[in-house]
Short mmCIF file of C-alpha atoms in Angstrom, two decimals:
data_model
loop_
_atom_site.label_atom_id
_atom_site.label_comp_id
_atom_site.label_asym_id
_atom_site.label_seq_id
_atom_site.Cartn_x
_atom_site.Cartn_y
_atom_site.Cartn_z
CA MET A 237 10.42 -3.87 34.63
CA PRO A 238 8.85 -2.13 31.60
CA ASP A 239 6.40 -3.78 29.21
CA ALA A 240 8.44 -5.23 26.37
CA ILE A 241 7.59 -5.84 22.72
CA ASP A 242 9.81 -7.46 20.13
CA ALA A 243 8.43 -5.95 16.93
CA ARG A 244 11.41 -6.84 14.74
CA GLY A 245 10.33 -8.27 11.41
CA LEU A 246 6.63 -7.69 12.04
CA SER A 247 4.77 -5.92 9.28
CA CYS A 248 2.39 -3.02 9.51
CA PRO A 249 0.07 -2.55 11.41
CA GLU A 250 1.37 -4.96 14.06
CA PRO A 251 4.22 -2.86 15.58
CA SER A 252 2.31 0.42 15.64
CA ASP A 253 -0.88 -1.15 16.98
CA LEU A 254 0.95 -3.01 19.77
CA ALA A 255 2.61 0.27 20.78
CA TYR A 256 -0.61 2.27 20.41
CA ARG A 257 -2.45 -0.05 22.77
CA ALA A 258 0.40 0.06 25.31
CA LEU A 259 0.65 3.86 25.29
CA ALA A 260 -2.86 5.09 24.49
CA GLY A 261 -4.77 2.11 25.87
CA ARG A 262 -2.96 0.81 28.95
CA ARG A 263 -1.00 4.03 29.63
CA ALA A 264 1.97 1.81 30.48
CA ALA A 265 4.50 3.57 32.74
CA ALA A 266 7.27 2.34 30.49
CA LEU A 267 7.56 0.37 27.26
CA ARG A 268 10.65 -1.20 25.74
CA ILE A 269 10.21 -2.00 22.07
CA LEU A 270 12.60 -3.38 19.46
CA VAL A 271 11.95 -2.26 15.87
CA ASP A 272 13.95 -2.71 12.66
CA ASP A 273 11.90 -0.53 10.36
CA PRO A 274 12.31 3.27 10.07
CA ALA A 275 8.57 3.75 9.42
CA SER A 276 7.75 2.03 12.73
CA ARG A 277 10.37 4.11 14.57
CA GLU A 278 8.88 7.34 13.23
CA GLN A 279 5.38 6.21 14.22
CA LEU A 280 6.69 5.60 17.73
CA GLU A 281 8.14 9.13 17.81
CA ARG A 282 4.71 10.54 16.98
CA LEU A 283 2.99 8.29 19.52
CA ALA A 284 5.47 9.37 22.21
CA ARG A 285 4.84 13.07 21.47
CA GLN A 286 1.09 12.63 21.34
CA PHE A 287 0.75 10.64 24.56
CA ASP A 288 3.50 12.46 26.48
CA TYR A 289 6.22 9.84 26.73
CA THR A 290 9.97 10.42 26.64
CA MET A 291 11.77 8.31 24.04
CA ARG A 292 15.32 6.97 24.17
CA ILE A 293 16.66 5.18 21.10
CA THR A 294 19.68 2.89 21.32
CA ARG A 295 21.00 1.60 18.02
CA ALA A 296 21.70 -2.11 18.46
CA GLY A 297 23.15 -3.72 15.34
CA ASP A 298 20.40 -4.02 12.76
CA HIS A 299 17.59 -2.69 14.94
CA ASP A 300 16.60 0.06 17.35
CA ASP A 301 16.09 -0.65 21.04
CA ILE A 302 13.58 1.99 22.14
CA LEU A 303 12.56 2.88 25.68
CA LEU A 304 9.43 4.97 26.13
CA GLU A 305 8.65 6.36 29.59
CA ARG A 306 5.49 8.18 30.62
CA ARG A 307 6.25 11.68 31.83
CA GLY A 308 5.49 12.02 35.50
CA ALA A 309 5.25 8.26 36.02
CA MET B 1110 0.87 19.67 12.30
CA LYS B 1111 4.52 20.76 12.10
CA ALA B 1112 5.70 17.26 11.23
CA SER B 1113 2.98 17.03 8.56
CA PHE B 1114 4.36 19.86 6.43
CA PRO B 1115 6.76 17.76 4.30
CA SER B 1116 4.03 15.13 3.97
CA ILE B 1117 1.50 17.67 2.71
CA LEU B 1118 4.05 19.14 0.29
CA GLY B 1119 5.09 15.67 -0.89
CA GLY B 1120 1.47 14.57 -1.24
CA GLY B 1121 0.73 17.66 -3.30
CA ALA B 1122 3.65 16.91 -5.60
CA ILE B 1123 2.52 13.29 -6.01
CA GLY B 1124 -1.04 14.41 -6.82
CA LEU B 1125 0.29 16.73 -9.53
CA LEU B 1126 2.52 13.98 -10.97
CA MET B 1127 -0.48 11.64 -11.20
CA ALA B 1128 -2.60 14.27 -12.98
CA PHE B 1129 0.35 14.95 -15.30
CA LEU B 1130 0.59 11.27 -16.29
CA VAL B 1131 -3.15 11.22 -17.04
CA ASP B 1132 -2.81 14.39 -19.10
CA ARG B 1133 0.03 12.82 -21.06
CA GLY B 1134 -1.93 9.73 -22.01
CA ASN B 1135 -2.66 7.41 -19.07
CA PRO B 1136 -6.30 6.29 -18.60
CA GLY B 1137 -8.66 8.52 -16.59
CA HIS B 1138 -7.70 9.00 -12.92
CA MET B 1139 -4.96 6.44 -13.40
CA GLY B 1140 -1.65 8.23 -13.00
CA ILE B 1141 -0.58 5.16 -11.06
CA CYS B 1142 -2.80 2.25 -9.99
CA GLY B 1143 -1.11 -0.69 -8.32
CA ALA B 1144 -3.75 -3.27 -9.19
CA CYS B 1145 -4.57 -2.08 -12.72
CA PHE B 1146 -0.90 -1.73 -13.68
CA LEU B 1147 0.10 -5.16 -12.36
CA ARG B 1148 -2.91 -6.61 -14.21
CA ASP B 1149 -1.69 -4.82 -17.35
CA ALA B 1150 1.75 -6.35 -16.70
CA ALA B 1151 0.12 -9.79 -16.49
CA GLY B 1152 -1.42 -9.12 -19.89
CA ALA B 1153 1.87 -7.91 -21.36
CA LEU B 1154 3.47 -11.18 -20.23
CA GLY B 1155 0.67 -13.19 -21.86
CA LEU B 1156 -0.77 -14.41 -18.56
CA HIS B 1157 -4.32 -13.42 -19.49
CA ARG B 1158 -6.26 -13.13 -22.72
CA ALA B 1159 -7.99 -9.77 -22.29
CA ALA B 1160 -6.71 -7.83 -25.30
CA PRO B 1161 -7.56 -4.29 -24.05
CA VAL B 1162 -5.49 -4.48 -20.84
CA ARG B 1163 -1.97 -5.41 -21.86
CA TYR B 1164 0.99 -3.08 -21.36
CA PHE B 1165 4.06 -3.36 -19.22
CA ARG B 1166 3.55 -0.08 -17.39
CA PRO B 1167 6.93 1.55 -16.67
CA GLU B 1168 5.36 3.24 -13.63
CA VAL B 1169 5.67 -0.02 -11.67
CA ALA B 1170 9.42 -0.14 -12.27
CA GLY B 1171 9.63 3.63 -11.68
CA VAL B 1172 8.13 3.46 -8.19
CA VAL B 1173 10.24 0.43 -7.21
CA LEU B 1174 13.48 1.88 -8.62
CA GLY B 1175 12.80 5.34 -7.10
CA ALA B 1176 12.22 3.72 -3.72
CA LEU B 1177 15.36 1.60 -4.19
CA ALA B 1178 17.45 4.71 -4.90
CA ALA B 1179 15.98 6.55 -1.91
CA ALA B 1180 16.52 3.55 0.37
CA LEU B 1181 20.12 3.09 -0.75
CA ALA B 1182 20.88 6.81 -0.37
CA SER B 1183 19.42 6.88 3.16
CA ARG B 1184 21.01 3.54 4.12
CA GLU B 1185 17.56 2.09 4.69
CA PHE B 1186 17.90 -0.70 2.14
CA ARG B 1187 17.58 -4.00 4.02
CA SER B 1188 17.16 -7.31 2.28
CA ARG B 1189 14.58 -9.22 4.29
CA GLY B 1190 11.78 -11.76 3.89
CA GLY B 1191 10.35 -15.07 4.97
CA ALA B 1192 7.24 -13.86 6.82
CA ALA B 1193 4.51 -16.24 5.64
CA PRO B 1194 5.42 -15.76 1.96
CA LEU B 1195 2.67 -17.90 0.39
CA PHE B 1196 0.05 -16.22 2.60
CA ARG B 1197 1.18 -12.84 1.32
CA LEU B 1198 1.14 -14.03 -2.29
CA ILE B 1199 -2.47 -15.18 -1.87
CA MET B 1200 -3.41 -11.93 -0.12
CA GLY B 1201 -1.83 -10.08 -3.06
CA ALA B 1202 -4.03 -12.02 -5.49
CA PHE B 1203 -7.16 -11.14 -3.51
CA VAL B 1204 -6.11 -7.47 -3.37
CA THR B 1205 -6.06 -7.36 -7.17
CA ILE B 1206 -9.33 -9.27 -7.51
CA GLY B 1207 -11.08 -6.88 -5.09
CA ALA B 1208 -9.48 -3.85 -6.71
CA LEU B 1209 -10.54 -4.97 -10.19
CA VAL B 1210 -14.14 -5.27 -9.00
CA PHE B 1211 -14.00 -1.74 -7.53
CA LEU B 1212 -11.82 -0.68 -10.49
CA GLY B 1213 -8.76 0.69 -8.78
CA CYS B 1214 -6.37 0.09 -5.93
CA PRO B 1215 -6.61 2.40 -2.88
CA PHE B 1216 -4.08 4.76 -4.51
CA ARG B 1217 -6.28 5.10 -7.61
CA MET B 1218 -9.22 5.57 -5.26
CA LEU B 1219 -7.51 8.79 -4.07
CA GLN B 1220 -7.24 9.95 -7.69
CA ARG B 1221 -10.88 9.04 -8.36
CA LEU B 1222 -11.91 11.04 -5.30
CA GLY B 1223 -9.82 14.01 -6.46
CA GLY B 1224 -11.33 13.81 -9.95
CA GLY B 1225 -14.84 14.04 -8.50
CA ASP B 1226 -15.85 10.35 -8.88
CA LEU B 1227 -18.33 9.94 -6.02
CA ASN B 1228 -18.45 6.13 -6.45
CA ALA B 1229 -15.02 6.20 -4.80
CA VAL B 1230 -16.63 7.54 -1.60
CA PHE B 1231 -18.33 4.15 -1.23
CA GLY B 1232 -15.05 2.44 -2.01
CA LEU B 1233 -13.40 4.46 0.73
CA ALA B 1234 -16.11 3.44 3.22
CA GLY B 1235 -15.48 -0.20 2.31
CA LEU B 1236 -11.72 0.24 2.56
CA VAL B 1237 -11.97 1.68 6.08
CA GLY B 1238 -14.23 -1.24 7.04
CA GLY B 1239 -11.69 -3.74 5.71
CA ILE B 1240 -8.84 -2.02 7.54
CA GLY B 1241 -10.95 -2.17 10.72
CA VAL B 1242 -11.69 -5.90 10.38
CA ALA B 1243 -7.99 -6.62 9.83
CA LEU B 1244 -7.12 -4.53 12.89
CA VAL B 1245 -9.62 -6.50 14.99
CA LEU B 1246 -7.92 -9.69 13.76
CA VAL B 1247 -4.47 -8.34 14.69
CA ARG B 1248 -5.78 -7.39 18.13
CA ALA B 1249 -7.16 -10.93 18.48
CA GLY B 1250 -3.66 -12.29 17.91
CA THR B 1251 -3.39 -12.65 14.12
CA SER B 1252 0.10 -12.14 12.77
CA SER B 1253 1.38 -12.25 9.20
CA GLY B 1254 4.65 -13.67 10.48
CA ARG B 1255 8.06 -12.26 11.17
CA SER B 1256 10.61 -11.50 8.45
CA SER B 1257 14.30 -12.10 8.91
CA PRO B 1258 17.41 -10.71 7.17
CA GLN B 1259 18.17 -12.27 3.78
CA PRO B 1260 21.29 -12.18 1.57
CA ARG B 1261 21.69 -8.59 0.35
CA ALA B 1262 21.61 -9.59 -3.31
CA ALA B 1263 18.12 -11.08 -2.90
CA GLY B 1264 16.71 -7.60 -2.28
CA PHE B 1265 17.85 -6.49 -5.74
CA LEU B 1266 16.09 -9.27 -7.65
CA LEU B 1267 12.71 -7.61 -8.25
CA PRO B 1268 14.19 -4.18 -9.13
CA LEU B 1269 16.52 -5.97 -11.58
CA LEU B 1270 13.66 -7.91 -13.21
CA LEU B 1271 11.59 -4.73 -13.55
CA ALA B 1272 14.52 -2.75 -14.97
CA THR B 1273 15.04 -5.54 -17.53
CA ALA B 1274 11.36 -5.45 -18.48
CA VAL B 1275 11.47 -1.65 -18.97
CA ALA B 1276 14.57 -2.03 -21.13
CA ALA B 1277 12.66 -4.61 -23.20
CA LEU B 1278 9.75 -2.17 -23.50
CA ALA B 1279 12.09 0.67 -24.49
CA VAL B 1280 13.61 -1.31 -27.37
CA GLY B 1281 10.15 -2.52 -28.47
CA SER B 1282 10.78 -6.18 -27.67
CA PRO B 1283 8.12 -8.52 -29.13
CA LEU B 1284 8.27 -10.47 -25.84
CA LEU B 1285 5.96 -7.89 -24.28
CA GLU B 1286 2.46 -7.65 -25.67
CA ALA B 1287 0.69 -4.29 -25.86
CA SER B 1288 -2.98 -3.43 -26.39
CA ARG B 1289 -3.93 -1.67 -29.63
CA SER B 1290 -7.17 -0.33 -28.14
CA GLY B 1291 -8.72 0.06 -24.72
CA PRO B 1292 -7.10 1.17 -21.46
CA GLY B 1293 -3.86 -0.75 -22.17
CA SER B 1294 -3.30 1.38 -25.27
CA GLN B 1295 -3.62 4.59 -23.26
CA HIS B 1296 -0.31 5.55 -21.78
CA ALA B 1297 2.13 8.40 -21.41
CA PRO B 1298 5.47 8.07 -23.27
CA TRP B 1299 7.47 5.38 -21.47
CA LEU B 1300 10.34 7.60 -20.34
CA LEU B 1301 7.91 10.13 -18.88
CA SER B 1302 6.04 7.33 -17.07
CA LEU B 1303 9.28 5.95 -15.70
CA GLY B 1304 10.62 9.35 -14.61
CA ALA B 1305 7.45 10.66 -13.00
CA ALA B 1306 6.92 7.37 -11.15
CA ALA B 1307 10.55 7.33 -9.99
CA ILE B 1308 10.12 10.81 -8.47
CA ALA B 1309 6.91 9.59 -6.82
CA GLY B 1310 8.78 6.49 -5.61
CA VAL B 1311 11.43 8.62 -3.90
CA LEU B 1312 8.77 10.76 -2.18
CA LEU B 1313 6.66 7.74 -1.21
CA GLN B 1314 9.69 6.02 0.33
CA ARG B 1315 10.96 9.04 2.24
CA LEU B 1316 7.48 9.92 3.53
CA ARG B 1317 6.49 6.25 4.23
CA PHE B 1318 3.18 6.70 2.44
CA CYS B 1319 0.57 3.96 2.57
CA THR B 1320 -3.07 4.57 1.67
CA LEU B 1321 -4.15 2.06 4.31
CA GLY B 1322 -1.92 3.71 6.89
CA ALA B 1323 -3.49 7.09 6.07
CA PHE B 1324 -7.01 5.97 6.92
CA ARG B 1325 -5.97 3.61 9.72
CA GLY B 1326 -4.20 6.55 11.36
CA LEU B 1327 -7.21 8.82 10.94
CA VAL B 1328 -9.88 6.40 12.15
CA PHE B 1329 -8.12 4.04 14.57
CA HIS B 1330 -4.77 5.47 15.75
CA ARG B 1331 -5.29 9.23 16.12
CA ASP B 1332 -2.27 9.78 13.84
CA LEU B 1333 -3.06 12.30 11.12
CA ARG B 1334 0.28 12.58 9.30
CA LEU B 1335 -0.39 10.11 6.47
CA PHE B 1336 -4.00 11.20 6.21
CA ALA B 1337 -2.81 14.78 5.66
CA MET B 1338 -0.63 13.44 2.85
CA ALA B 1339 -3.52 11.48 1.32
CA ALA B 1340 -5.70 14.60 1.50
CA ALA B 1341 -2.96 16.58 -0.24
CA ILE B 1342 -2.82 13.96 -3.03
CA ILE B 1343 -6.61 14.19 -3.47
CA VAL B 1344 -6.68 18.01 -3.47
CA ALA B 1345 -3.66 18.47 -5.76
CA TYR B 1346 -4.96 15.86 -8.18
CA GLY B 1347 -8.40 17.52 -8.11
CA VAL B 1348 -7.05 21.02 -8.73
CA ALA B 1349 -4.84 19.83 -11.60
CA SER B 1350 -7.75 17.85 -13.08
CA LEU B 1351 -9.90 20.95 -12.91
CA ALA B 1352 -7.21 22.98 -14.67
CA TRP B 1353 -6.89 20.31 -17.39
CA GLY B 1354 -10.66 20.05 -17.79
CA ARG B 1355 -10.87 16.50 -16.43
CA PHE B 1356 -12.72 17.18 -13.19
CA HIS B 1357 -16.30 15.97 -13.20
CA ALA B 1358 -18.27 15.52 -9.98
CA GLY B 1359 -20.87 12.77 -9.80
CA THR B 1360 -21.34 9.03 -9.97
CA THR B 1361 -22.15 8.58 -13.65
CA GLY B 1362 -19.94 9.02 -16.69
CA GLN B 1363 -16.74 8.54 -14.69
CA PRO B 1364 -13.70 7.03 -16.42
CA ILE B 1365 -13.19 3.29 -15.74
CA ALA B 1366 -15.77 3.11 -12.95
CA HIS B 1367 -19.19 1.62 -12.34
CA THR B 1368 -22.08 2.69 -10.15
CA GLU B 1369 -22.86 -0.56 -8.28
CA THR B 1370 -22.63 0.82 -4.75
CA LEU B 1371 -22.81 -2.46 -2.83
CA TRP B 1372 -19.96 -3.96 -4.87
CA ASN B 1373 -17.88 -0.79 -4.69
CA ILE B 1374 -18.13 -1.15 -0.91
CA LEU B 1375 -17.65 -4.92 -0.58
CA ALA B 1376 -14.79 -5.07 -3.09
CA MET B 1377 -12.88 -2.46 -1.10
CA VAL B 1378 -13.62 -4.25 2.20
CA LEU B 1379 -11.76 -7.17 0.61
CA VAL B 1380 -8.92 -4.91 -0.54
CA GLY B 1381 -8.65 -3.29 2.92
CA MET B 1382 -8.55 -6.67 4.67
CA ALA B 1383 -6.22 -8.49 2.29
CA ALA B 1384 -3.81 -5.57 1.87
CA SER B 1385 -3.69 -4.99 5.65
CA LEU B 1386 -2.85 -8.64 6.23
CA ALA B 1387 -0.15 -8.34 3.54
CA GLY B 1388 1.35 -5.30 5.28
CA GLY B 1389 0.39 -2.36 3.05
CA CYS B 1390 -1.48 -1.00 0.04
CA PRO B 1391 -0.25 -2.07 -3.42
CA VAL B 1392 1.81 1.09 -4.01
CA ARG B 1393 3.36 0.73 -0.53
CA GLN B 1394 4.23 -2.87 -1.45
CA MET B 1395 6.12 -1.51 -4.49
CA VAL B 1396 8.04 0.87 -2.22
CA MET B 1397 8.84 -1.86 0.31
CA ALA B 1398 9.98 -4.15 -2.52
CA GLY B 1399 12.38 -1.36 -3.51
CA GLU B 1400 13.64 -1.24 0.08
CA GLY B 1401 14.62 -4.92 -0.17
CA ASP B 1402 11.49 -6.54 1.26
CA GLY B 1403 11.16 -9.92 -0.46
CA ASP B 1404 7.73 -10.53 1.08
CA ALA B 1405 6.45 -7.31 -0.53
CA ALA B 1406 7.99 -8.44 -3.82
CA LEU B 1407 6.10 -11.72 -3.51
CA THR B 1408 2.88 -9.83 -2.70
CA LEU B 1409 3.36 -8.00 -6.02
CA VAL B 1410 3.83 -11.34 -7.81
CA GLY B 1411 0.57 -12.45 -6.18
CA MET B 1412 -1.05 -9.27 -7.47
CA ILE B 1413 0.10 -10.08 -11.02
CA LEU B 1414 -1.39 -13.58 -10.66
CA GLY B 1415 -4.60 -12.07 -9.25
CA GLY B 1416 -4.78 -9.82 -12.30
CA ALA B 1417 -4.45 -12.85 -14.57
CA PHE B 1418 -7.13 -14.76 -12.64
CA ALA B 1419 -9.45 -11.76 -12.67
CA HIS B 1420 -9.51 -11.70 -16.46
CA ASN B 1421 -9.15 -15.41 -17.20
CA PHE B 1422 -12.11 -16.22 -14.95
CA GLY B 1423 -14.23 -13.20 -15.86
CA LEU B 1424 -14.11 -11.59 -12.40
CA ALA B 1425 -13.12 -8.03 -13.30
CA ALA B 1426 -15.77 -5.33 -13.44
CA GLY B 1427 -16.16 -2.90 -16.30
CA PRO B 1428 -18.00 0.39 -16.79
CA SER B 1429 -21.25 -1.58 -17.21
CA GLY B 1430 -20.94 -3.25 -13.81
CA VAL B 1431 -19.73 -6.28 -11.90
CA PRO B 1432 -20.12 -9.74 -13.51
CA PRO B 1433 -21.68 -12.51 -11.36
CA ALA B 1434 -18.34 -14.33 -11.13
CA GLY B 1435 -16.77 -11.14 -9.75
CA ARG B 1436 -19.39 -10.93 -7.01
CA ILE B 1437 -18.82 -14.56 -6.08
CA ALA B 1438 -15.05 -13.97 -6.04
CA VAL B 1439 -15.40 -10.97 -3.69
CA VAL B 1440 -17.57 -12.92 -1.23
CA ALA B 1441 -15.24 -15.93 -1.45
CA GLY B 1442 -12.29 -13.61 -0.87
CA LEU B 1443 -13.90 -12.08 2.19
CA VAL B 1444 -14.64 -15.51 3.65
CA PHE B 1445 -11.13 -16.72 2.84
CA CYS B 1446 -9.38 -13.67 4.32
CA LEU B 1447 -11.47 -13.85 7.49
CA GLY B 1448 -10.87 -17.59 7.86
CA ALA B 1449 -7.17 -17.35 7.04
CA GLY B 1450 -6.82 -14.37 9.37
CA LEU B 1451 -8.40 -16.31 12.23
CA ALA B 1452 -6.26 -19.34 11.44
CA MET B 1453 -3.12 -17.17 11.48
CA ARG B 1454 -3.45 -16.33 15.17
CA THR B 1455 -0.07 -16.90 16.73
CA ARG B 1456 -0.65 -15.49 20.21
CA PRO B 1457 -3.55 -15.05 22.61
CA ALA B 1458 -5.42 -11.76 22.20
CA GLY B 1459 -3.51 -8.83 23.66
CA GLU B 1460 -0.21 -10.66 24.15
CA HIS B 1461 2.93 -10.12 22.19
CA GLY B 1462 6.51 -11.27 21.87
CA ARG B 1463 8.79 -10.41 24.78
CA ALA B 1464 11.79 -8.31 23.91
#
């Protein structure tokens, strides 16, 4: 069961900081995060690249359902 | 740095546009300033009595309408709102009050840095401190609330109001007051202001620029993309200023600036905190308002009110320094933002909503 964050409707810096602490801080094996803001999605893409996570985006209505998984986990 | 290339290019273009607006008549290092221009708007609407700072700057409408066009074209326009609206309005007011003690919003701070104004270095130090305090609050569980979708038409309200105001300005309506001397009388021709700001608005929306995000990324999140863009704005503005003979390095003799270091720092701590808790720097709020964010629109309304308060109550600094009331307002703002931030904790430290 991956860590899960519902970041829909949250304003900056809440979504990016929650994700940063999960990926850079806790090195979570997997993180599922819901975002509805393109700026947050792009920040997640950079975080995933930087901290070596794969990223799968599923478009779900008015938001993105994103699954990040640590490579080699 | 591959992903940074469009950001650096876009930042360079924005820096040149800002220098161009100054060359064509805007006040020194003030191609666009979120706080100063919303304060000028407050004056144009008769909300304060300071005669030298009244003009409905078309740049505000330009950025919002440029961002609106970019958001519609990219299908990113989403009408939303309802995340602690009054809190954001009050944060907006404190952003303007802090910015008018420093004499510029974070976006003008970039232009002041590019133009060689070393007082802005202290402002930057304060801004980073304020961003850090707000981040500590967020990590302790503070949240500025959660927005929800709103009727689509609601997202067009602020752009429509601003477009109406620019139309009124264009036909010389007596409803809008304008300064005959002082900074409010210094402006580029309105169509040039509108056009240059609209181009900037498109770039700012596509590249998601936020001055707070730039320095938060650099110092706290190891994400350099927006910082690279901020650096490009500073460098391009500096090079253009040099070419136009407006570059002057030092702390004294700078346009619309003072040399009170402590207050340059503390005022920008307030701006960094309040703007972080409101979700972005003033220019980013304009862009988000163009994307349909009603909370950002309300933050801008709060900034207009803050501009009116700053002049009605004698809080705003001038080239000669910071008045006592302005110092009291900055300290009161810091205490209020810290207290409100702590009171806005919605979850235990480290926890978050389950998806």
